[in-house]
mmCIF file of C-alpha atoms in Angstrom:
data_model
loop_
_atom_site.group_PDB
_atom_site.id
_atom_site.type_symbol
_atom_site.label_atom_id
_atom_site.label_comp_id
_atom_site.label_asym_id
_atom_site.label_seq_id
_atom_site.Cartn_x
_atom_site.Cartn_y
_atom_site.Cartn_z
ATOM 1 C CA UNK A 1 3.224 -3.685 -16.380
ATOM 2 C CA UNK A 2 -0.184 -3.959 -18.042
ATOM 3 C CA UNK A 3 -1.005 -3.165 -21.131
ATOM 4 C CA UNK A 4 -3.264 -0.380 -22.018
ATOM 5 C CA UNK A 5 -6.640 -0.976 -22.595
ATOM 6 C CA UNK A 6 -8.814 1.745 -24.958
ATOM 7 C CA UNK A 7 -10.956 4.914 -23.265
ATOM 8 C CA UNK A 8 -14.019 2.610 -24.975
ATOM 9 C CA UNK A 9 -13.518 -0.752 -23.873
ATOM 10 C CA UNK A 10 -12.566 0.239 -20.410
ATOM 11 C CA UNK A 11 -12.866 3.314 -17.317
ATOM 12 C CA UNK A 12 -11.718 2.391 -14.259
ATOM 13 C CA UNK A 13 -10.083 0.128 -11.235
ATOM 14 C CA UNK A 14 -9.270 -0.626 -7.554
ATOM 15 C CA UNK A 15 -7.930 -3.158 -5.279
ATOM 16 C CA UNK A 16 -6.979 -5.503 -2.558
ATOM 17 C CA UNK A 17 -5.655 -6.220 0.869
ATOM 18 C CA UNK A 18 -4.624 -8.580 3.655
ATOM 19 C CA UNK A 19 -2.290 -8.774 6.354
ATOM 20 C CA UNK A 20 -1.770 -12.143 7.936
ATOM 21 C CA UNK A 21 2.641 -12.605 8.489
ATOM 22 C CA UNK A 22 2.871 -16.136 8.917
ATOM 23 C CA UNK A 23 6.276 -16.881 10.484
ATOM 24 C CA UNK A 24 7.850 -20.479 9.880
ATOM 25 C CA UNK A 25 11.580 -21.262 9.099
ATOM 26 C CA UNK A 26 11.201 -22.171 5.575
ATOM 27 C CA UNK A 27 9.268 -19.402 4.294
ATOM 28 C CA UNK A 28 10.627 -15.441 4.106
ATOM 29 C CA UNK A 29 8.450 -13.371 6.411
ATOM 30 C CA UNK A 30 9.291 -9.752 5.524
ATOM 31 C CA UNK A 31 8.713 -6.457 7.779
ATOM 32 C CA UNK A 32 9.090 -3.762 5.134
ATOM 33 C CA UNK A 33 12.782 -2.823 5.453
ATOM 34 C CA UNK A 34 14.000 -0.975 2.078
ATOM 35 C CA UNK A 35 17.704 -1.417 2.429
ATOM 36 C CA UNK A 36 16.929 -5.122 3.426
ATOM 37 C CA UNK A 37 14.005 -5.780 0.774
ATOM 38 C CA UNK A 38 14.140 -4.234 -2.277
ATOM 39 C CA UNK A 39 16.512 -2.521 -5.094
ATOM 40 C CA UNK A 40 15.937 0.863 -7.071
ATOM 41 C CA UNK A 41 15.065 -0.343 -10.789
ATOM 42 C CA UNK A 42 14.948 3.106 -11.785
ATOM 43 C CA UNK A 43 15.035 6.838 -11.310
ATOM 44 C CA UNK A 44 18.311 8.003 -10.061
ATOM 45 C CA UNK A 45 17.663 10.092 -7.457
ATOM 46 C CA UNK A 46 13.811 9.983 -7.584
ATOM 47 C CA UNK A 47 13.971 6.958 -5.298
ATOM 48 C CA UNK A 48 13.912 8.940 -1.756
ATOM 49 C CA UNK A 49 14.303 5.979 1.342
ATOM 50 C CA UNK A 50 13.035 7.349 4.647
ATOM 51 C CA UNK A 51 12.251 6.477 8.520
ATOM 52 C CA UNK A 52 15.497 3.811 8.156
ATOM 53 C CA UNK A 53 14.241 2.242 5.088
ATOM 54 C CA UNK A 54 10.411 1.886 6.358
ATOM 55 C CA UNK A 55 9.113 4.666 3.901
ATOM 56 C CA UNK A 56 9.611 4.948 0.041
ATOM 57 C CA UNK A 57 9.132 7.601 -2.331
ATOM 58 C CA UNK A 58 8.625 7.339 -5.658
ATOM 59 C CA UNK A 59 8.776 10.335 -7.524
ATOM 60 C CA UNK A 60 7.904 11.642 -10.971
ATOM 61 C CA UNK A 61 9.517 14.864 -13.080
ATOM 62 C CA UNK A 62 8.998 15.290 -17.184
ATOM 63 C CA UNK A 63 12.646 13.748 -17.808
ATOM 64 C CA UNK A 64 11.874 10.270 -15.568
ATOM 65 C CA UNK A 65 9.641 8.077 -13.048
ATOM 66 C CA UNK A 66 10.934 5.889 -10.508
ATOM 67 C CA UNK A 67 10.776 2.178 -9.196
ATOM 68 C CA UNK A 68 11.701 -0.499 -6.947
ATOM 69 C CA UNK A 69 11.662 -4.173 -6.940
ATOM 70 C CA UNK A 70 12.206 -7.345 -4.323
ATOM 71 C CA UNK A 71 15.328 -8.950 -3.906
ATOM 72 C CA UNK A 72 13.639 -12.191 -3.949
ATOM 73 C CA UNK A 73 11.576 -14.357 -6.325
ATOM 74 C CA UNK A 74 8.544 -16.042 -4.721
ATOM 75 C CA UNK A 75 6.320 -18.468 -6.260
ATOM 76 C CA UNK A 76 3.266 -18.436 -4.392
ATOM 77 C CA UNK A 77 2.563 -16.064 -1.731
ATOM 78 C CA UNK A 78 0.336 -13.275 0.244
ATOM 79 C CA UNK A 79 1.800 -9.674 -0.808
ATOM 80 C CA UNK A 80 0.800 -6.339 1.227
ATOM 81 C CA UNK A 81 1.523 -2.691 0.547
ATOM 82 C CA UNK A 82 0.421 0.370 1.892
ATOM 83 C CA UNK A 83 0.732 3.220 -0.636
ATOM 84 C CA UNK A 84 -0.258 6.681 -0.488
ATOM 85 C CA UNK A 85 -0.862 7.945 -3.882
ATOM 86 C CA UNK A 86 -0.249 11.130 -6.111
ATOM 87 C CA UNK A 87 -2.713 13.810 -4.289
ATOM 88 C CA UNK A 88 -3.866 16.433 -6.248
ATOM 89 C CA UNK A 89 -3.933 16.549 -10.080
ATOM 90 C CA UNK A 90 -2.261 13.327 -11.110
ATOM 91 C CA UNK A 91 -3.491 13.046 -14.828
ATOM 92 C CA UNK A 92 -1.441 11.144 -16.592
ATOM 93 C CA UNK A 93 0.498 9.243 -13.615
ATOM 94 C CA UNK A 94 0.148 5.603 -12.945
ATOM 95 C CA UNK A 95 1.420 3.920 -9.321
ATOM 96 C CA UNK A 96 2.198 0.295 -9.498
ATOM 97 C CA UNK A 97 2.892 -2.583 -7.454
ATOM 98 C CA UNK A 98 2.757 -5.892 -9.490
ATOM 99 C CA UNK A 99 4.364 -9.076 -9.550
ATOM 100 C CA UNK A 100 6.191 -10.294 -12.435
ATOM 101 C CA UNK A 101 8.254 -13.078 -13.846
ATOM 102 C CA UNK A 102 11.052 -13.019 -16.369
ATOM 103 C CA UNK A 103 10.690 -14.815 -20.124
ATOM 104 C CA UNK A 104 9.243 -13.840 -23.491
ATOM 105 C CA UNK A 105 5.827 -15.950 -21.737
ATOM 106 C CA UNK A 106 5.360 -14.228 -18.540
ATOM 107 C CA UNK A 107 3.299 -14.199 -15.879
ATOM 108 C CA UNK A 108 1.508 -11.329 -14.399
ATOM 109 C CA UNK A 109 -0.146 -9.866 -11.447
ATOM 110 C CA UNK A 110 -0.934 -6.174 -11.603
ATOM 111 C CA UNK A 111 -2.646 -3.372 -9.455
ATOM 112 C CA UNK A 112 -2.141 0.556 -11.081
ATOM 113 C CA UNK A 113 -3.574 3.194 -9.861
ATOM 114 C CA UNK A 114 -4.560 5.407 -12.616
ATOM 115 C CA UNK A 115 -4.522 8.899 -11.574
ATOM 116 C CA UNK A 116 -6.846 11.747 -12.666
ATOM 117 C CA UNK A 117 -7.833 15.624 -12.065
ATOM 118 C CA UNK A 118 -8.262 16.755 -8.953
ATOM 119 C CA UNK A 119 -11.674 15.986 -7.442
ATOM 120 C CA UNK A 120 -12.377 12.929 -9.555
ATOM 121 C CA UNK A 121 -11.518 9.151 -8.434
ATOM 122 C CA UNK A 122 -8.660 7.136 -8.975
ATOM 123 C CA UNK A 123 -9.378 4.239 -11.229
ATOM 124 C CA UNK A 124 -7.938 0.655 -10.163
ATOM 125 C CA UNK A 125 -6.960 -1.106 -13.303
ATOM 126 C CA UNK A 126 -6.362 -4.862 -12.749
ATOM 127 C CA UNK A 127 -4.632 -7.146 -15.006
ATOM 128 C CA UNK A 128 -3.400 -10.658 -14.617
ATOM 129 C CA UNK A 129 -1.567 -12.643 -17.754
ATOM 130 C CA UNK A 130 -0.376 -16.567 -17.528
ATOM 131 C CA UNK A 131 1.849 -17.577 -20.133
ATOM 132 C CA UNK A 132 2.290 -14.526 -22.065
ATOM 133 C CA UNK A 133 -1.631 -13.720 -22.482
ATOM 134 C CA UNK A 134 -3.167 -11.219 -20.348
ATOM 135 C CA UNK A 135 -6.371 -8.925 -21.903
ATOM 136 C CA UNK A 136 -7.920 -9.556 -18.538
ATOM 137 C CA UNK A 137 -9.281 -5.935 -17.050
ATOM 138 C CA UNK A 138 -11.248 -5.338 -14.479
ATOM 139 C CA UNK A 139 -11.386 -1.742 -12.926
ATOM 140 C CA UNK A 140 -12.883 -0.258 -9.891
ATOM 141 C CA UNK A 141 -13.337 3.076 -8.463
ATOM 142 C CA UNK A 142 -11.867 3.282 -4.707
ATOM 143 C CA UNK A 143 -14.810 4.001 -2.059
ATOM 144 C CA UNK A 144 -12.312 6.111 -0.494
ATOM 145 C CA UNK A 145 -9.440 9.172 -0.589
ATOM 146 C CA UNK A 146 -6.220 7.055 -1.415
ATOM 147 C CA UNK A 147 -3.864 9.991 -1.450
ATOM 148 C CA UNK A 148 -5.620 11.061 1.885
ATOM 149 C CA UNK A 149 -4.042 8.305 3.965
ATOM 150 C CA UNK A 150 -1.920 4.998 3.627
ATOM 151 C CA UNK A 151 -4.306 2.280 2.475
ATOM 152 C CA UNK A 152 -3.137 -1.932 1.990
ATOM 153 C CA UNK A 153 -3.442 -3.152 -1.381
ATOM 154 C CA UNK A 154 -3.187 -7.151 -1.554
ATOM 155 C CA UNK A 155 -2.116 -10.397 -3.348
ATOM 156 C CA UNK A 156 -2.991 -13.700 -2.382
ATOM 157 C CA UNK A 157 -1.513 -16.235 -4.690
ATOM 158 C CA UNK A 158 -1.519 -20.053 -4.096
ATOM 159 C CA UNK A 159 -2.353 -23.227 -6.188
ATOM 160 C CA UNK A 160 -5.927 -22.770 -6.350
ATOM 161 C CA UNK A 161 -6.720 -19.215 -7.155
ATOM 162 C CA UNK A 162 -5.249 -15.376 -6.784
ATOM 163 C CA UNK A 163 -7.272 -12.667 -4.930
ATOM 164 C CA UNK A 164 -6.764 -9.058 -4.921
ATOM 165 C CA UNK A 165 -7.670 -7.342 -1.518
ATOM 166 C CA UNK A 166 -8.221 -3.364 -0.937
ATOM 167 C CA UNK A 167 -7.783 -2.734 3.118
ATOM 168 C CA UNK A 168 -8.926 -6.650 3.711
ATOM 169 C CA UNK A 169 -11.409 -6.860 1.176
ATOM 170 C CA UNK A 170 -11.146 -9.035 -1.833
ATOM 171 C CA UNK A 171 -12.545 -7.267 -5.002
ATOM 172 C CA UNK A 172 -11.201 -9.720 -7.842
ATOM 173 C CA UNK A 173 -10.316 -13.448 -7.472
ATOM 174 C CA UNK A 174 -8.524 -15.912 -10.689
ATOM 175 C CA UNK A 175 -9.090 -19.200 -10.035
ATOM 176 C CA UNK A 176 -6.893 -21.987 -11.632
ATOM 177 C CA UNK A 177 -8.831 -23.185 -14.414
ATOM 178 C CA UNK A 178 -6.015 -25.480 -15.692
ATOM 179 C CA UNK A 179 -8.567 -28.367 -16.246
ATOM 180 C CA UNK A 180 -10.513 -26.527 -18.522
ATOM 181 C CA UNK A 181 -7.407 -25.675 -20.951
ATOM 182 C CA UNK A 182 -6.901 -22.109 -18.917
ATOM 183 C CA UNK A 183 -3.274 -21.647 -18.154
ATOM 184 C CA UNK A 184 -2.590 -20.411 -14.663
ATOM 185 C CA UNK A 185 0.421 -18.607 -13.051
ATOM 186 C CA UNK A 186 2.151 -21.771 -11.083
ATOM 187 C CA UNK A 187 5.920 -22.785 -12.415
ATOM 188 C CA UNK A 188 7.259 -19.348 -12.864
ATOM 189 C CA UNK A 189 8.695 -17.185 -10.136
ATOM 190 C CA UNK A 190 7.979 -14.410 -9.541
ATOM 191 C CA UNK A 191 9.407 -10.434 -8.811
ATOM 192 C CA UNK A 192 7.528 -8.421 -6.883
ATOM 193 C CA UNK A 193 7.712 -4.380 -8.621
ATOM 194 C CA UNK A 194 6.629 -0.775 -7.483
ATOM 195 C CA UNK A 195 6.271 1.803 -9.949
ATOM 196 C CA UNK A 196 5.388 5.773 -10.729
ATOM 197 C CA UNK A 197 5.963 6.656 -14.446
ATOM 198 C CA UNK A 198 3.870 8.881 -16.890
ATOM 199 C CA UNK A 199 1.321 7.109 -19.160
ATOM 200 C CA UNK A 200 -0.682 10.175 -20.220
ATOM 201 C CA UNK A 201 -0.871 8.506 -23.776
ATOM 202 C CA UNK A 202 -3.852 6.389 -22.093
ATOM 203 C CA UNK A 203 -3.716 6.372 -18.306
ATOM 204 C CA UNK A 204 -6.507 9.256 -18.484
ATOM 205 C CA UNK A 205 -9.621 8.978 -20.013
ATOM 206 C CA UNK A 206 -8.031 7.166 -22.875
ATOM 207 C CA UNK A 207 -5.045 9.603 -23.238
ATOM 208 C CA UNK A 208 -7.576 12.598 -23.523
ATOM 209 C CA UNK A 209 -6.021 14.536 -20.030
ATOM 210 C CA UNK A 210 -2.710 14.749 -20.447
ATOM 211 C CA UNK A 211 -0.110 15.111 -18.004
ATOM 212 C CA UNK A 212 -0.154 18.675 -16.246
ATOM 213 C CA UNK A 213 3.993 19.201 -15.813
ATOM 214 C CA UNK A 214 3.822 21.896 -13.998
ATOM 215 C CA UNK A 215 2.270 20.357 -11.184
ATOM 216 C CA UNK A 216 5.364 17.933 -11.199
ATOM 217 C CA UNK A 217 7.356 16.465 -9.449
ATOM 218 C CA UNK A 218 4.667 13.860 -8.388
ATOM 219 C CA UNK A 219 4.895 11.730 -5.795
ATOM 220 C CA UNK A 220 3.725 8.574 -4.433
ATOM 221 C CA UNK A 221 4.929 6.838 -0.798
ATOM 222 C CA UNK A 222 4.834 3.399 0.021
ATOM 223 C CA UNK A 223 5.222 1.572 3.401
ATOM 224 C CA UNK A 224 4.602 -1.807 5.257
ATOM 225 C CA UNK A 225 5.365 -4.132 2.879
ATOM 226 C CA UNK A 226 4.565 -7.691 4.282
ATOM 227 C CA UNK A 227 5.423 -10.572 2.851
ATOM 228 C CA UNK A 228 4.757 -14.221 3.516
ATOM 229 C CA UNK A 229 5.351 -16.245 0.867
ATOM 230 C CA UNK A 230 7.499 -19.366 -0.629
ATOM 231 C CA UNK A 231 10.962 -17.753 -2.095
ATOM 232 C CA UNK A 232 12.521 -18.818 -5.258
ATOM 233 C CA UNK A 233 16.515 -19.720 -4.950
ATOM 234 C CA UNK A 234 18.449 -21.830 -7.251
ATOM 235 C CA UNK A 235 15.482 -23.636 -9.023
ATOM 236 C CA UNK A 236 13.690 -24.157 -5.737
ATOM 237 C CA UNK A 237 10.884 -23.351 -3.517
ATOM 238 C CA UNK A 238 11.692 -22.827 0.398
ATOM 239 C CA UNK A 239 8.169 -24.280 0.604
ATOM 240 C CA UNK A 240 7.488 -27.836 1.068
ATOM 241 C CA UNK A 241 7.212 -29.743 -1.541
ATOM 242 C CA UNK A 242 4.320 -31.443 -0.703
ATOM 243 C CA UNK A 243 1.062 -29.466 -1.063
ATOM 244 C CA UNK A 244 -0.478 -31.107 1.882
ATOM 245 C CA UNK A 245 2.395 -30.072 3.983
ATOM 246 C CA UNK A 246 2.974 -26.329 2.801
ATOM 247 C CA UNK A 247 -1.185 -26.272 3.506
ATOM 248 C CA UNK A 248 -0.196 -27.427 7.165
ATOM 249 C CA UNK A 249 2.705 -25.047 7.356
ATOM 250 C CA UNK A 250 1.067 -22.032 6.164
ATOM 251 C CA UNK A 251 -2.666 -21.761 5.714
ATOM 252 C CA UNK A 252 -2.540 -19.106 2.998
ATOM 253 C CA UNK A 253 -1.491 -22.279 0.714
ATOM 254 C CA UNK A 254 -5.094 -23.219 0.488
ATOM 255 C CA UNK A 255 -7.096 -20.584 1.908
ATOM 256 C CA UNK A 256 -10.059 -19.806 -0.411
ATOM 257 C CA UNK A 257 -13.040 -17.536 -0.018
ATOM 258 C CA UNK A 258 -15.598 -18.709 2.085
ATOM 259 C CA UNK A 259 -19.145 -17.072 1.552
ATOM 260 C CA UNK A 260 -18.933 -14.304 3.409
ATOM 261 C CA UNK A 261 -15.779 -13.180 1.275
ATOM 262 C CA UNK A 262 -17.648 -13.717 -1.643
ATOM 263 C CA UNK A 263 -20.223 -11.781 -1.264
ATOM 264 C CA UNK A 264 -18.628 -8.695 0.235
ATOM 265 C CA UNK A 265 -16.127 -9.324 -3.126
ATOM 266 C CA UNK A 266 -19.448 -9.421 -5.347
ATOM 267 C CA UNK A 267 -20.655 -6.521 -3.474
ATOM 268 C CA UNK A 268 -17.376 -4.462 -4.053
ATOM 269 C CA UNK A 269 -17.752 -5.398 -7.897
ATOM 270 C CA UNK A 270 -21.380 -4.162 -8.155
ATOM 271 C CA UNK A 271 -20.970 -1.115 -6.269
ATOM 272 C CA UNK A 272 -17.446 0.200 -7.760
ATOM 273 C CA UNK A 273 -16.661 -2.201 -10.822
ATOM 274 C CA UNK A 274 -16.862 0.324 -13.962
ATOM 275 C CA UNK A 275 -14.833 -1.848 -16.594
ATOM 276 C CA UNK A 276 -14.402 -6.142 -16.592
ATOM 277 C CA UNK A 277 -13.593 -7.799 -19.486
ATOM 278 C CA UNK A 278 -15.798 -10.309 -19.452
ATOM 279 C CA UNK A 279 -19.193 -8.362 -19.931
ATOM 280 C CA UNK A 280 -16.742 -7.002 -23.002
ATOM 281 C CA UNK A 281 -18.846 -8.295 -25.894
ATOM 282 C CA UNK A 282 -17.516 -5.742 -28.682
ATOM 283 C CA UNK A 283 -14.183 -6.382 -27.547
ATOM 284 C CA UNK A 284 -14.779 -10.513 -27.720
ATOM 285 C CA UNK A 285 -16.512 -10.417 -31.230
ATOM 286 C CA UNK A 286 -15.780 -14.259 -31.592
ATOM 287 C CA UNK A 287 -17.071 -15.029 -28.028
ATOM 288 C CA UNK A 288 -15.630 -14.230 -24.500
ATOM 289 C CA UNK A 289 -12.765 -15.570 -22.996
ATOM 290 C CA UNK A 290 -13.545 -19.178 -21.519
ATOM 291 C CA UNK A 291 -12.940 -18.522 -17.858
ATOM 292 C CA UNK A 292 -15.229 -15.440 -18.479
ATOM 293 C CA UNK A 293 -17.965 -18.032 -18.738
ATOM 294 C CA UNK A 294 -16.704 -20.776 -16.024
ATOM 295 C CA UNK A 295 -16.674 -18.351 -13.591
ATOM 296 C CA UNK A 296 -20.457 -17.907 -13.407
ATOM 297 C CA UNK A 297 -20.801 -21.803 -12.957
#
């Protein structure tokens, strides 16, 4: 999971979303099934399976929190989950759902939901590390209740970039900068990972709320996870191996945002954004991260 960033150099975050299930026989196309899906990483009995294995609860007490991961490793994909998160005062708690791969250099794409007193918003903090090095932030404020309702929170990630999505609406994109020296998630598989645990050492206004226990347990539910994506199995892809052919297979491969998706993205980061790294200058005395200034090219 991400690391923590201070209460100076950093408020807040939100994210992503979309929904396309392409089907094909080479590629896993998933309809949310717990028992089928996933196993419990953590949390004895704090992992609570309901509706025959559509709906997961993740719960968290003062002893423990709780989490799941996929059975499978994908490399490359489009990710969906609809989560319903901690209502009420949920200083202190974070909700995950990341992707992750194993080794001392890993890669890294993360959505937590930081959560805070009642009454005040949720913070999305973002986070994406290739090869090890992540200290890439960005945070956004939801426009909307998320413990109110189910909402989808997405991952696109193919060759060319990786797009987070709240309810359809991409609010960060990474684009593979590889040429420019920037490494990029693209050889190491990856697990997907759902999470509730207590981080009241930071989650909150830089640690200053801390976790109110007697509000626990805490809870956070998760549903329609949809996958389509390229599965990892005994050092290979199910994808073709040609790029031009897993494009024709499965247009997620090379979708990118067209205009319109960038500017309702841009619009999403100048209404809600409240924390991104790369307006950071204190943090970046020696100069900003390159992509920070690629990007605006």
């Amino acid at each position: 999971m991400a690391t923590s960033i201070s209460s100076n150099s950093c408020p807040r975050i939100t994210m992503l979303v979309v929904c396309t299930i392409l089907i094909g026989s080479s590629m896993v196309a998933l309809a949310g099934n717990f028992y089928q899906d996933f196993d419990v990483t953590f949390g004895d009995g704090r992992v609570k399976v309901l509706d025959n294995g559509q709906l997961v609860a993740l719960s968290l007490d003062k002893t423990s929190g709780s989490g799941f991961k996929s059975k499978n490793q994908y490399l490359y994909g489009r990710f969906d989950m609809q989560i319903k998160l901690v209502p009420g005062n949920s200083a202190g708690t974070v909700t995950t759902f990341y992707l992750h791969s194993d080794g001392s250099t890993w890669d890294e794409v993360d959505l937590e939901f930081l959560g805070n007193l009642s009454g005040d918003p949720y913070i999305l903090h973002t986070n994406l590390y290739s090869q090890g090095k992540g200290n890439r932030e960005q945070q956004f404020y939801l426009w909307f209740d998320p413990t109110a309702d189910f909402h989808t929170y997405s991952v696109l990630w193919n060759p060319s970039h990786i797009v987070y999505y709240v309810d359809g609406t991409p609010i960060r994109e990474f684009k593979n900068l590889e040429a420019a020296g920037i490494a990029y998630p693209k050889s190491q598989p990856m697990t997907l990972y759902s999470t509730l645990w207590d981080a009241e050492d930071w989650a909150t206004r830089g640690g200053l709320v801390k976790t109110d226990w007697l509000q626990a347990p805490f809870t956070a539910s998760f549903r329609g996870f949809n996958v389509s994506a390229c599965v990892w199995s005994n050092g290979a892809s199910s994808c073709p191996s040609s790029s031009a052919a897993a494009a024709a297979k499965y247009p997620w491969f090379s979708q990118q945002l067209d205009a319109a998706g960038q500017q309702r993205m841009k619009s999403v980061q100048q209404k809600y954004m409240i924390y991104d790294y790369c307006q950071d200058t204190k943090r970046f005395p020696q100069g900003l991260p390159l992509e920070c200034t690629l990007r605006t090219k």
